[in-house]
Coordinates of C-alpha atoms and ligand atoms in Angstrom, one line a residue:
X1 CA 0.0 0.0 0.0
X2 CA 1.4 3.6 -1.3
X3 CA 1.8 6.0 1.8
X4 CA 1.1 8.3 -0.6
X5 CA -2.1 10.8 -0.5
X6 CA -4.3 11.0 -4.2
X7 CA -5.1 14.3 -4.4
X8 CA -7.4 16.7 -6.7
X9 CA -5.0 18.7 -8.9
X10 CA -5.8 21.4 -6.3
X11 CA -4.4 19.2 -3.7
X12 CA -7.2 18.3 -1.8
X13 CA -7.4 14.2 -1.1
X14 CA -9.6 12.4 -3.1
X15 CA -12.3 9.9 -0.9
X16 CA -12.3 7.5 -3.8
X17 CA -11.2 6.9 -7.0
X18 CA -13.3 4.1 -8.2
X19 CA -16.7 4.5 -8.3
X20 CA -18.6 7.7 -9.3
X21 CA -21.1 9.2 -7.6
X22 CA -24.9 8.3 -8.0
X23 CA -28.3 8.6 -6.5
X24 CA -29.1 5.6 -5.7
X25 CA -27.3 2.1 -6.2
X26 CA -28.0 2.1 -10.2
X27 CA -27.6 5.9 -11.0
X28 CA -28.1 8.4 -12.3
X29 CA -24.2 10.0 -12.0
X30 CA -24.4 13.5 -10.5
X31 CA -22.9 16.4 -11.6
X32 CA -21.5 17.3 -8.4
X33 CA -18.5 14.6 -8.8
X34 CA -16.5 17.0 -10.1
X35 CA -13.6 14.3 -9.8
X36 CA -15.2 12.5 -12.6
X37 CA -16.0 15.1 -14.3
X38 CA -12.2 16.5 -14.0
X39 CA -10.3 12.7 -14.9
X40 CA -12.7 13.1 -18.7
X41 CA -12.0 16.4 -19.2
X42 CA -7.8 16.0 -18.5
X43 CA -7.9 12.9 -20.7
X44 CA -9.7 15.0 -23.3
X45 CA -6.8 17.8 -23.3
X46 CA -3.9 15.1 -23.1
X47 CA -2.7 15.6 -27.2
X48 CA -1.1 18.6 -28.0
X49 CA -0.8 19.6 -31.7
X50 CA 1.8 17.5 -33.4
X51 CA 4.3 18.8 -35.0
X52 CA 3.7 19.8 -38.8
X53 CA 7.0 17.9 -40.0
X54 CA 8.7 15.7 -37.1
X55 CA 6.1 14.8 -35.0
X56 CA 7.8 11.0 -34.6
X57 CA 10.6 11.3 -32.3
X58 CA 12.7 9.4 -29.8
X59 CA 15.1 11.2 -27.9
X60 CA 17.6 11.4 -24.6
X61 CA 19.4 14.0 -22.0
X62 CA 23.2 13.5 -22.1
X63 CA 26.4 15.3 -21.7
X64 CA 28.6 16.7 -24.2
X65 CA 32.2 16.9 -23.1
X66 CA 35.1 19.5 -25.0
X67 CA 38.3 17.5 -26.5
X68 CA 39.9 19.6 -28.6
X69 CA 40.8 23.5 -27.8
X70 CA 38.6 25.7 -30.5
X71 CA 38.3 28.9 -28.7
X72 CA 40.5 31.0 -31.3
X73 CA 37.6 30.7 -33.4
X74 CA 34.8 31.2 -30.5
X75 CA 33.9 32.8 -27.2
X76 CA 31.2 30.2 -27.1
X77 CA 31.6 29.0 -23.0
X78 CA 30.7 25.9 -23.9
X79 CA 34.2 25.3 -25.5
X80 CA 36.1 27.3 -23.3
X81 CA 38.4 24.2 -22.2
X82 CA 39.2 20.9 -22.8
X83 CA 37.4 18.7 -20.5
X84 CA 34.9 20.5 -19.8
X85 CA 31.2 19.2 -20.1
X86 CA 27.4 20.4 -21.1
X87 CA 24.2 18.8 -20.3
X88 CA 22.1 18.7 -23.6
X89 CA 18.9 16.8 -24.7
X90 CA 18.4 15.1 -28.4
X91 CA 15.6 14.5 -30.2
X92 CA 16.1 12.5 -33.3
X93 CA 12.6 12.2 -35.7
X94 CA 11.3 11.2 -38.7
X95 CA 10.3 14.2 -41.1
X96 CA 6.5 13.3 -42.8
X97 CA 5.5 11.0 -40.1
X98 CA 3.2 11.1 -37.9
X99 CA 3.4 10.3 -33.9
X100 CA 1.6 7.3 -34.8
X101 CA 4.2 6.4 -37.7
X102 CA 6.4 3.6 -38.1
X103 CA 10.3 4.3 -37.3
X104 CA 11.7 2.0 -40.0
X105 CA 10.6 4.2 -42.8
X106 CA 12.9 5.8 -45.7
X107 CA 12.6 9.3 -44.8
X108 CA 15.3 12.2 -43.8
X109 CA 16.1 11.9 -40.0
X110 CA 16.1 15.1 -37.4
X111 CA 19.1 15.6 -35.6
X112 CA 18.0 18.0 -32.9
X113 CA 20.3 19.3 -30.0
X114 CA 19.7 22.0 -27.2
X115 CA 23.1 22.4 -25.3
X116 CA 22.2 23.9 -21.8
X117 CA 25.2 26.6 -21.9
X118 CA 26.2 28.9 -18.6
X119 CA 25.2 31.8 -20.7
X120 CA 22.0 30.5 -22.5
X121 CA 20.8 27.3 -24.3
X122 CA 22.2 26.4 -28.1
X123 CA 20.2 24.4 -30.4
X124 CA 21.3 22.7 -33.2
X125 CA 18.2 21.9 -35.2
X126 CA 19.5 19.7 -38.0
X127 CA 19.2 16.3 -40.0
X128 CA 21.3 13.1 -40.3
X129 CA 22.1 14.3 -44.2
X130 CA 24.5 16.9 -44.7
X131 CA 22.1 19.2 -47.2
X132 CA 18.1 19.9 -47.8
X133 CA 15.9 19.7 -50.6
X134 CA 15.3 23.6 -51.1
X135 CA 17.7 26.3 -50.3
X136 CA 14.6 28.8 -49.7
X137 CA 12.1 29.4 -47.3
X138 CA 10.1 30.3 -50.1
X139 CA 9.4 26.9 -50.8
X140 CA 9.7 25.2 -47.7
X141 CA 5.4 25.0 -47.3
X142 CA 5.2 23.6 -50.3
X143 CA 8.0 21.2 -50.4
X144 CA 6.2 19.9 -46.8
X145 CA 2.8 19.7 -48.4
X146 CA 4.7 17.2 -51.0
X147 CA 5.5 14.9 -48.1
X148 CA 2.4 15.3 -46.4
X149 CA -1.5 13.9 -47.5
X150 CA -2.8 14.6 -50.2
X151 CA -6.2 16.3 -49.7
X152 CA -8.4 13.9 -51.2
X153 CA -7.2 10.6 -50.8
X154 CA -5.6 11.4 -47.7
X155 CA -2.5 9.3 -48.9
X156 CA 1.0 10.3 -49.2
X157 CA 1.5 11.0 -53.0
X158 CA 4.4 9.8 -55.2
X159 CA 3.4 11.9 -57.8
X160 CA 3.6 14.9 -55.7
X161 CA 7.1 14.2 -54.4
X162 CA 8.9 13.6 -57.6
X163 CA 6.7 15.9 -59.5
X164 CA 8.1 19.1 -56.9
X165 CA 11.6 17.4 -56.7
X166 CA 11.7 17.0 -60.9
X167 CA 10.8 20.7 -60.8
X168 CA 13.5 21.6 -58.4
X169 CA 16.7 20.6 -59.2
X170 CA 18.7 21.8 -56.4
X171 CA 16.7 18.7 -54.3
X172 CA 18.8 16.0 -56.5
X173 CA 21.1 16.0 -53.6
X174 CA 18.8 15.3 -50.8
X175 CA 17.3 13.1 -52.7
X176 CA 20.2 11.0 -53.8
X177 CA 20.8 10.8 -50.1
X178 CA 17.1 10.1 -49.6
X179 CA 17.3 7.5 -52.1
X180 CA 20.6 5.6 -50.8
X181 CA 21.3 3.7 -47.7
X182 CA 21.8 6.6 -45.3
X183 CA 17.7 6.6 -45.9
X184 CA 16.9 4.1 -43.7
X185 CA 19.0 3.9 -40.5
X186 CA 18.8 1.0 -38.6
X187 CA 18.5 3.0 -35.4
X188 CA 18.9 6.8 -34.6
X189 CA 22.5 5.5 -33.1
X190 CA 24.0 4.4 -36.4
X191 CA 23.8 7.9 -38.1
X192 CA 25.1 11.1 -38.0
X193 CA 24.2 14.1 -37.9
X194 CA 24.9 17.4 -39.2
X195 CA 23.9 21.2 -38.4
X196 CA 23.1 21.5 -42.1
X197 CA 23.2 25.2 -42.3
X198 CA 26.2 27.1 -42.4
X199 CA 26.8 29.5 -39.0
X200 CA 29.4 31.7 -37.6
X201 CA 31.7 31.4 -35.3
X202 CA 33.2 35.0 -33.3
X203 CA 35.9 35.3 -31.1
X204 CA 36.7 37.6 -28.6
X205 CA 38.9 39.6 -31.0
X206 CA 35.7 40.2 -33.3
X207 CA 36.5 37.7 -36.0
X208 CA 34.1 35.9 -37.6
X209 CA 34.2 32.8 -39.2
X210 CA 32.0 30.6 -41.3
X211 CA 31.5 27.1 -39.4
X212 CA 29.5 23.9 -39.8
X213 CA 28.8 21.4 -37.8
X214 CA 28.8 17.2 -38.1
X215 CA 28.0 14.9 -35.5
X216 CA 29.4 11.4 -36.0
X217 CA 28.3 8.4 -34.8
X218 CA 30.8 6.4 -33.3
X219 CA 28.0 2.9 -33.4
X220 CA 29.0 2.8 -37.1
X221 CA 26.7 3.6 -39.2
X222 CA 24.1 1.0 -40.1
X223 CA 21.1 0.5 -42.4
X224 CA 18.0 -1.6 -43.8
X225 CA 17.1 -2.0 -47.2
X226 CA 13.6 -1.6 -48.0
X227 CA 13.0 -5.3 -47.7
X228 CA 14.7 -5.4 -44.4
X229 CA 12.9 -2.4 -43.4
X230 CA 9.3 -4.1 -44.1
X231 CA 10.3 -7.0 -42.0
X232 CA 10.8 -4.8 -39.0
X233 CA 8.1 -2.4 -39.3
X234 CA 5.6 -5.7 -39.9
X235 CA 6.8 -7.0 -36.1
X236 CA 7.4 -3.4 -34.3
X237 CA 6.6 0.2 -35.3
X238 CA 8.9 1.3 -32.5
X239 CA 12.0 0.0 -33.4
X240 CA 13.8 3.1 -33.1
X241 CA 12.6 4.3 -29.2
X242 CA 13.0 0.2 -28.4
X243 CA 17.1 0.4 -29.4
X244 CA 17.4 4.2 -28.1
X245 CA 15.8 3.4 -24.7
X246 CA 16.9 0.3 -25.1
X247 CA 20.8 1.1 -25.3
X248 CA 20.0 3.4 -22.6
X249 CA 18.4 1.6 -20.4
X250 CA 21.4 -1.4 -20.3
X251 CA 24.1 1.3 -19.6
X252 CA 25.1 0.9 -23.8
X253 CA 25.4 4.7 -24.1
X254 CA 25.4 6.1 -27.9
X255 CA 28.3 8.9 -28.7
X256 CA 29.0 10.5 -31.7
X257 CA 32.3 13.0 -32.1
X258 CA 32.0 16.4 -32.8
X259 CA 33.4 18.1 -35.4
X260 CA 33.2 21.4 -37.2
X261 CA 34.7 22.4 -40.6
X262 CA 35.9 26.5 -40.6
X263 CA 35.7 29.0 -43.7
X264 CA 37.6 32.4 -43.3
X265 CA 35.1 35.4 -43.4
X266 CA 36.7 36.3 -46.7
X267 CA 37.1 32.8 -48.4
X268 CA 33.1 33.0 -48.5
X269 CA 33.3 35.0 -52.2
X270 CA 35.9 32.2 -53.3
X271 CA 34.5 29.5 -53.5
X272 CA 32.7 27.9 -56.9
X273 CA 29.9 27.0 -54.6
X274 CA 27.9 29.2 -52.5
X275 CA 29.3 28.4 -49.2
X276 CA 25.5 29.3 -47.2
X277 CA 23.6 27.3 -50.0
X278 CA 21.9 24.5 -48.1
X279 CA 22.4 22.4 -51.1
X280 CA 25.6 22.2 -51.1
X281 CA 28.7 20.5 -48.6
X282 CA 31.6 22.4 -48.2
X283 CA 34.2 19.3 -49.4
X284 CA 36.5 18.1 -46.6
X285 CA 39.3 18.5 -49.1
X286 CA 38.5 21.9 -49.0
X287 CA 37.9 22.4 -45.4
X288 CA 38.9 19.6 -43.2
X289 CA 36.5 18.4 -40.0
X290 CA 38.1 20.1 -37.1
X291 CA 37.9 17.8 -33.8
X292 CA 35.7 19.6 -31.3
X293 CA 34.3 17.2 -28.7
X294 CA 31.9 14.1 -27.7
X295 CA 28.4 13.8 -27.1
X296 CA 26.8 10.8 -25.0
X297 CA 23.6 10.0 -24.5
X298 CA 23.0 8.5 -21.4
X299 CA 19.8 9.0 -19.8
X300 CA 16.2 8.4 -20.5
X301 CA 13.6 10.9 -19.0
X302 CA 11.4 9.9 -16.3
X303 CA 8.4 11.0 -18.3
X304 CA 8.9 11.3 -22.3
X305 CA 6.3 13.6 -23.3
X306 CA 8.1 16.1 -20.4
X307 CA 11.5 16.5 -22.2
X308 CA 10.9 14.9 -25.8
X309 CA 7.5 15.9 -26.8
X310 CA 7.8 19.1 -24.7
X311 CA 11.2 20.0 -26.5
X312 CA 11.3 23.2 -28.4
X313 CA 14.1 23.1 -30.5
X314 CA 14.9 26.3 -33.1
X315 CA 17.9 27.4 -35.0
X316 CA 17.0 30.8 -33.5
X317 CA 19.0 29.7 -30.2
X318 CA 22.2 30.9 -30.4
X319 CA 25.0 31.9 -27.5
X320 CA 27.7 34.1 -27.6
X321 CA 30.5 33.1 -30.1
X322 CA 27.9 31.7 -32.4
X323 CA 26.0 33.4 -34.7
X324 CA 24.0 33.2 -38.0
X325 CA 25.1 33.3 -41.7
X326 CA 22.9 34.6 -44.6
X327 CA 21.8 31.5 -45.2
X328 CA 18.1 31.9 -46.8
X329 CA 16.8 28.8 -45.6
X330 CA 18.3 29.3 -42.2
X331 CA 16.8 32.9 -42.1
X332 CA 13.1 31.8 -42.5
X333 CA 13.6 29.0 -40.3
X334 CA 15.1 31.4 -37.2
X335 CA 11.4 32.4 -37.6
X336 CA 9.5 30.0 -38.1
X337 CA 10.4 27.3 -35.6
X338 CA 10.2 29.7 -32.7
X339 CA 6.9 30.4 -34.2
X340 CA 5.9 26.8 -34.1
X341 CA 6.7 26.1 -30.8
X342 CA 4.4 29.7 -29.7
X343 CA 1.4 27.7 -31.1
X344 CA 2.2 24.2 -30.3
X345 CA 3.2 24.7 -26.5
X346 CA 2.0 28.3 -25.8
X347 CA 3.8 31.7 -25.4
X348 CA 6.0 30.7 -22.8
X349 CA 7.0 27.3 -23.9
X350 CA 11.1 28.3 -23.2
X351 CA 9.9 28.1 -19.5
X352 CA 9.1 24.3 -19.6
X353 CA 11.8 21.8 -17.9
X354 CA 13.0 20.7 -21.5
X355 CA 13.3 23.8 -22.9
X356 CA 14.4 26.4 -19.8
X357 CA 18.3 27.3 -19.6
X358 CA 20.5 26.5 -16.9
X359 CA 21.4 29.9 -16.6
X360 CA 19.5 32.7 -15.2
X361 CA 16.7 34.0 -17.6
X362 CA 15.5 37.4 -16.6
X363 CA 13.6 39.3 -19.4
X364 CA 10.6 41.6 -20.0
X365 CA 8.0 39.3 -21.8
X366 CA 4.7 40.0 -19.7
X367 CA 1.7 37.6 -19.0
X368 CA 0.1 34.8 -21.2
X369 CA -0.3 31.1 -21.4
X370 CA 1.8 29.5 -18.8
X371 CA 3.3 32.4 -17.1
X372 CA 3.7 30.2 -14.1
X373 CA 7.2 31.6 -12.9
X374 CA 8.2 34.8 -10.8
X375 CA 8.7 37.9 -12.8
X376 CA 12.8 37.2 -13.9
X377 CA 14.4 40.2 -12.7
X378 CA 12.9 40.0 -8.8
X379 CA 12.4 43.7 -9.0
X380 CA 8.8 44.0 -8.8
X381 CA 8.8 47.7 -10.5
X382 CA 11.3 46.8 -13.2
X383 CA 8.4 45.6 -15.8
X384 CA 9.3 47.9 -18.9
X385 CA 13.3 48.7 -19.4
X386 CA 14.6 51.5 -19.1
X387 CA 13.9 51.7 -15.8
X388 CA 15.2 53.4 -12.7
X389 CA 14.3 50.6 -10.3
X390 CA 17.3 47.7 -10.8
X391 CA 15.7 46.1 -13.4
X392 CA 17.9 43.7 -15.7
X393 CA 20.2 45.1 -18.5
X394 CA 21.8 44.7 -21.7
X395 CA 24.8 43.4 -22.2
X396 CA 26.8 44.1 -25.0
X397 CA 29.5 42.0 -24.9
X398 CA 27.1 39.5 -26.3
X399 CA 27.0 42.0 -29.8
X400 CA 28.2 39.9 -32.6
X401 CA 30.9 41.9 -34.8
X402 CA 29.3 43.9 -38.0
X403 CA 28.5 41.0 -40.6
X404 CA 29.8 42.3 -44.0
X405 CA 27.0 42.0 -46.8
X406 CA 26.5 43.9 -50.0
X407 CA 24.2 43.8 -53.2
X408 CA 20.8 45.0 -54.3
X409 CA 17.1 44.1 -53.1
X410 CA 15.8 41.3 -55.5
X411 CA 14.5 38.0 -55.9
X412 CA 17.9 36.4 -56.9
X413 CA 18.2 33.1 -59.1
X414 CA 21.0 31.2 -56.5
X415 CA 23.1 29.9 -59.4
X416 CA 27.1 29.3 -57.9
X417 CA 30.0 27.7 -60.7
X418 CA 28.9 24.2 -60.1
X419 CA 25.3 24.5 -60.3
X420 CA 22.8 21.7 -58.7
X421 CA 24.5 18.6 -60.6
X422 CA 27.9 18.3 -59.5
X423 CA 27.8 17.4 -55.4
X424 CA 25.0 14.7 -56.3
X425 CA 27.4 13.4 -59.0
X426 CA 30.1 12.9 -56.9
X427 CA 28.1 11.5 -54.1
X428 CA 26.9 9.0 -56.4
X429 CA 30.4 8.3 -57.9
X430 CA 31.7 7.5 -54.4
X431 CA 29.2 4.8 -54.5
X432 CA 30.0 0.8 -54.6
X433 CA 28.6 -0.9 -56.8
X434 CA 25.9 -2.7 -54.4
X435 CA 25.4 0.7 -53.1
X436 CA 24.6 1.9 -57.1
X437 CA 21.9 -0.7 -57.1
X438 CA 20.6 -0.3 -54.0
X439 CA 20.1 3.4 -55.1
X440 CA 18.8 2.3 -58.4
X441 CA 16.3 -0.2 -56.8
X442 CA 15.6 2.5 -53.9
X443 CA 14.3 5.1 -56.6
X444 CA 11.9 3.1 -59.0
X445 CA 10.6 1.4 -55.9
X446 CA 9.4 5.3 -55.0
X447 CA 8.5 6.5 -58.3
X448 CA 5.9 3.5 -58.5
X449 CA 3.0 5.1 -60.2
X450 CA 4.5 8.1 -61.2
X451 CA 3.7 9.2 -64.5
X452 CA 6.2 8.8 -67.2
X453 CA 6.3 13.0 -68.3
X454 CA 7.6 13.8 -64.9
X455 CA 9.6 10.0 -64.4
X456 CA 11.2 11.7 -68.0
X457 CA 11.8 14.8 -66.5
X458 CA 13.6 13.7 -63.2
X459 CA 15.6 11.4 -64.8
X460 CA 17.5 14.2 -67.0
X461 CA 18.7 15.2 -63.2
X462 CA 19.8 11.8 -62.4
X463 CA 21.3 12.3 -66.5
X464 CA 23.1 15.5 -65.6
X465 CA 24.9 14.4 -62.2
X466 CA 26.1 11.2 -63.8
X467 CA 24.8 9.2 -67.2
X468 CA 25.3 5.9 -65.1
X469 CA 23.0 6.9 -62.5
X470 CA 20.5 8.0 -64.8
X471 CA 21.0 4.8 -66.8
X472 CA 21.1 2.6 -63.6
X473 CA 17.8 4.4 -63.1
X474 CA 16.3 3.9 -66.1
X475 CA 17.4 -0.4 -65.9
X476 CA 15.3 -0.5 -62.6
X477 CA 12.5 0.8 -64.2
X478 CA 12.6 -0.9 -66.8
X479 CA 13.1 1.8 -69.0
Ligands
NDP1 P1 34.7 12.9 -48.8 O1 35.1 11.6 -49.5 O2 35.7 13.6 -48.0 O3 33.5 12.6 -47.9 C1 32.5 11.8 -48.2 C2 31.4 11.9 -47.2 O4 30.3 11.2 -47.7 C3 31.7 11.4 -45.9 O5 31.4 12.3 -44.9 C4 30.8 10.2 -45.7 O6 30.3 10.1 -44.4 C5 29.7 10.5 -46.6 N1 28.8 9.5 -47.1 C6 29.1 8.2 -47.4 N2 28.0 7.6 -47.8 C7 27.0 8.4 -47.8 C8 25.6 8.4 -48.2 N3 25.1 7.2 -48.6 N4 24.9 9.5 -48.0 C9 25.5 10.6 -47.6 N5 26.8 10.7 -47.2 C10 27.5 9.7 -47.4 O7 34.1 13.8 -50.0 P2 33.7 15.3 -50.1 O8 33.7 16.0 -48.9 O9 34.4 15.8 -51.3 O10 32.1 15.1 -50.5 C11 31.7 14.2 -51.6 C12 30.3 14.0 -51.4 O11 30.1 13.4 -50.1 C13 29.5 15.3 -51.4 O12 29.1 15.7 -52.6 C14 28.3 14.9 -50.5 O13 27.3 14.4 -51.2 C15 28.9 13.8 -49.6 N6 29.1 14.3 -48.2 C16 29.9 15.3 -47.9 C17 30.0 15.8 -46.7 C18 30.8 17.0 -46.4 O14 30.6 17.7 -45.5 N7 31.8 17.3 -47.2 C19 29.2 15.3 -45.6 C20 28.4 14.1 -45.9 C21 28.3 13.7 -47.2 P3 31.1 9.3 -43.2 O15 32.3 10.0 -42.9 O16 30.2 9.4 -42.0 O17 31.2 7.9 -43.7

């Protein structure tokens, strides 16, 4: 027997928690048993809204601990010295499924991080590919509303998927990623993980530099073919929280090494490739991976939807010694996941356990949903700044240096030296051959029912980053 009291949520104790209350032995139930009434009414409100894209997630809290002295190229605290070590949370996903969703599906994986810094929390909101489909914020609804139902069948459409990505070259990338082993992970262990977008980095001389970030996993990575991938998803839809927790759970933690590759300010207009064009890598023969650190996962919340379905993650959470880049997809997204999470969670979602900083948080926002904590600054007059009564205050030695931009207001066509054909080219080119007809295979499984005018029209991209992969393509299909 629990020594423990049940209580209303008002903390009263509750007489009984088994049978409702009634006149008379066979009813009626009255409305007086507001205890009923109060256990339908919190069941009714126990779904939030699922995320738009990632709703399926699995995810952990675990440290992240600094190996390799970067701070010429960042004030960021969090690599101030060697050894030293950051709690953080991870939240890996699927991007069109929904909460219900298998994990064994081919689909791009999220790669989300919040590092819970001394001097604020930094998120890394990216994927286990390297690139995106679109390079513009422009398109990102409807490049979503491709992966998403369509409105009348209420199926996920092959036709729109390949009819947006035939009409968008610069996804050929993604895709070939998409498309090739790294689409189906075997777990969220056995992949890595990259920022995507390119940031800055600024030290405390004022120089900036152009950074990215990768995440690799030291499990190896690991895949299923589509067949494989059947098998598992016809015995457990959960395979990926079972081998997460799993690990977890049996002391197996999962790391992955840190690394970051670094562009001069100035080498940015020298490239043949646009260096903050989503599309695009930055080659490592170019720009080598820098050793930063390791993260380990190694501890599953008490109560998932707390920290993972709770957790607000949004490249708009940045510290000190990192900063943005003119990145265009980047740009709309600093927006519009902070946005997301304001109607998802509520107005003060930063304020819930997964999502509040270590540090202190003393700012000026007033009132709404959830404004369950003290007023920050502890000054009970200071609710406007300036103000004459203590309140908190700026502090500029957070103020990124001047970012150095030029050029005229327009809607620009993003074309760099190599153009949208050559990365997927030489991603496919540093296939085996297995790995060749696994892609091959992969594709025409996905364009099944697809009519031939847009099947034609994709497969002059596969043409243009290679002729074998388009005519590896075209074999599958039986073209
Ligand atoms: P490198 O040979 O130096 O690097 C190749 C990279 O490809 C490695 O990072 C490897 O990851 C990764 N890789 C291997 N198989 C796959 C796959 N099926 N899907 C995605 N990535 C894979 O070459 P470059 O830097 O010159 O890049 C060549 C191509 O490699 C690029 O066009 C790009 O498509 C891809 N790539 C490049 C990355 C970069 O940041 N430069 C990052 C990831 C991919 P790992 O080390 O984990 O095995």
């Amino acid at each position: 027997m629990s020594s423990k009291k049940l209580t209303t949520s008002a903390g009263a104790p509750v007489p009984n928690n088994q049978k409702s209350l009634t006149a008379g032995n066979r009813g009626p139930v009255l409305l007086q048993d507001y205890q009923l009434i109060e256990k339908l009414a919190h069941q009714n409100r126990e779904r939030i809204p699922e995320r738009v894209v990632h709703a399926k997630g699995w995810g952990a809290l675990g440290t992240f601990t600094v190996t390799n002295d970067i701070s010429k190229y960042t004030k960021a605290r969090i690599f101030s010295e060697v050894g030293k070590q950051t709690k953080m949370l991870a939240r890996f996903s699927t991007v069109a499924g929904e909460l219900g969703a298998a994990d064994a599906e081919r689909d791009v994986r999220g790669f989300a991080l919040k590092f819970y810094t001394e001097e604020g929390n930094w998120d890394v909101v990216g994927n286990n590919t390297p690139v995106f489909f679109v390079r513009d914020g422009y398109k990102f609804p409807d490049f979503i509303r491709t992966q998403k139902r369509h409105p009348k069948t209420n199926m996920r459409s092959a036709i729109a998927m390949w009819d947006f990505w035939s009409l968008t070259p610069e996804s050929l990338h993604q895709v070939t990623i998409l498309m090739s082993d790294r689409g189906i992970p075997k777990s969220p262990m056995h992949m890595n993980g990259y920022g995507s977008h390119t940031y800055s980095f600024w030290n405390n001389e004022g120089a900036r530099y152009w950074v990215k970030f990768h995440f690799k996993t030291q499990q190896g990575h690991e895949f299923l073919t589509n067949e494989e991938a059947s098998k598992v998803i016809g015995e457990t839809r959960e395979s990926y929280q079972e081998q997460l927790f799993g690990a977890i759970e049996d002391g197996k933690y999962p790391k992955w090494k840190v690394q970051v590759q670094i562009m001069l300010e100035e080498d940015a207009t020298k490239t043949p490739y646009n260096p903050f064009d989503i599309t695009r890598v930055w080659p490592h023969a170019d720009y080598p991976l820098i050793e930063v650190g390791e993260m380990e996962l190694n501890t599953n919340p008490e109560n998932y939807f707390q920290y993972i379905e709770n957790a607000a993650f949004s490249p708009s959470n940045i510290v000190p010694g990192i900063a943005f880049s003119p990145d265009k997809l980047l740009q709309a997204r600093i927006f519009s996941y902070a946005d997301a999470h304001r109607y998802r969670l509520g107005t003060h979602y930063e304020a819930l356990p997964a999502n509040a900083p270590v540090s202190e948080m003393n700012h000026y926002h007033k009132d709404g949903a959830m404004r369950f904590f003290e007023n920050g600054s502890g000054v009970i007059d200071a609710y406007y700044e300036p103000n004459s009564f203590g309140g908190p205050v700026e502090d500029s030695s957070a103020q990124e240096p001047p970012m150095k931009i030029d050029g005229d207001i327009t809607r620009y066509e993003d074309q760099d030296v190599i153009g949208d054909f050559k990365q997927p080219g030489d991603l496919f080119r540093m296939f085996n051959d297995e790995q060749k007809e696994r892609l091959f295979s992969n594709i025409a499984a996905a364009m099944s029912g697809v009519p031939m005018e847009i099947v034609e029209r994709q497969l002059k991209h596969f043409d243009a980053a290679d002729p074998a992969y388009g005519a590896g393509v075209r074999k599958a299909l039986g073209i």
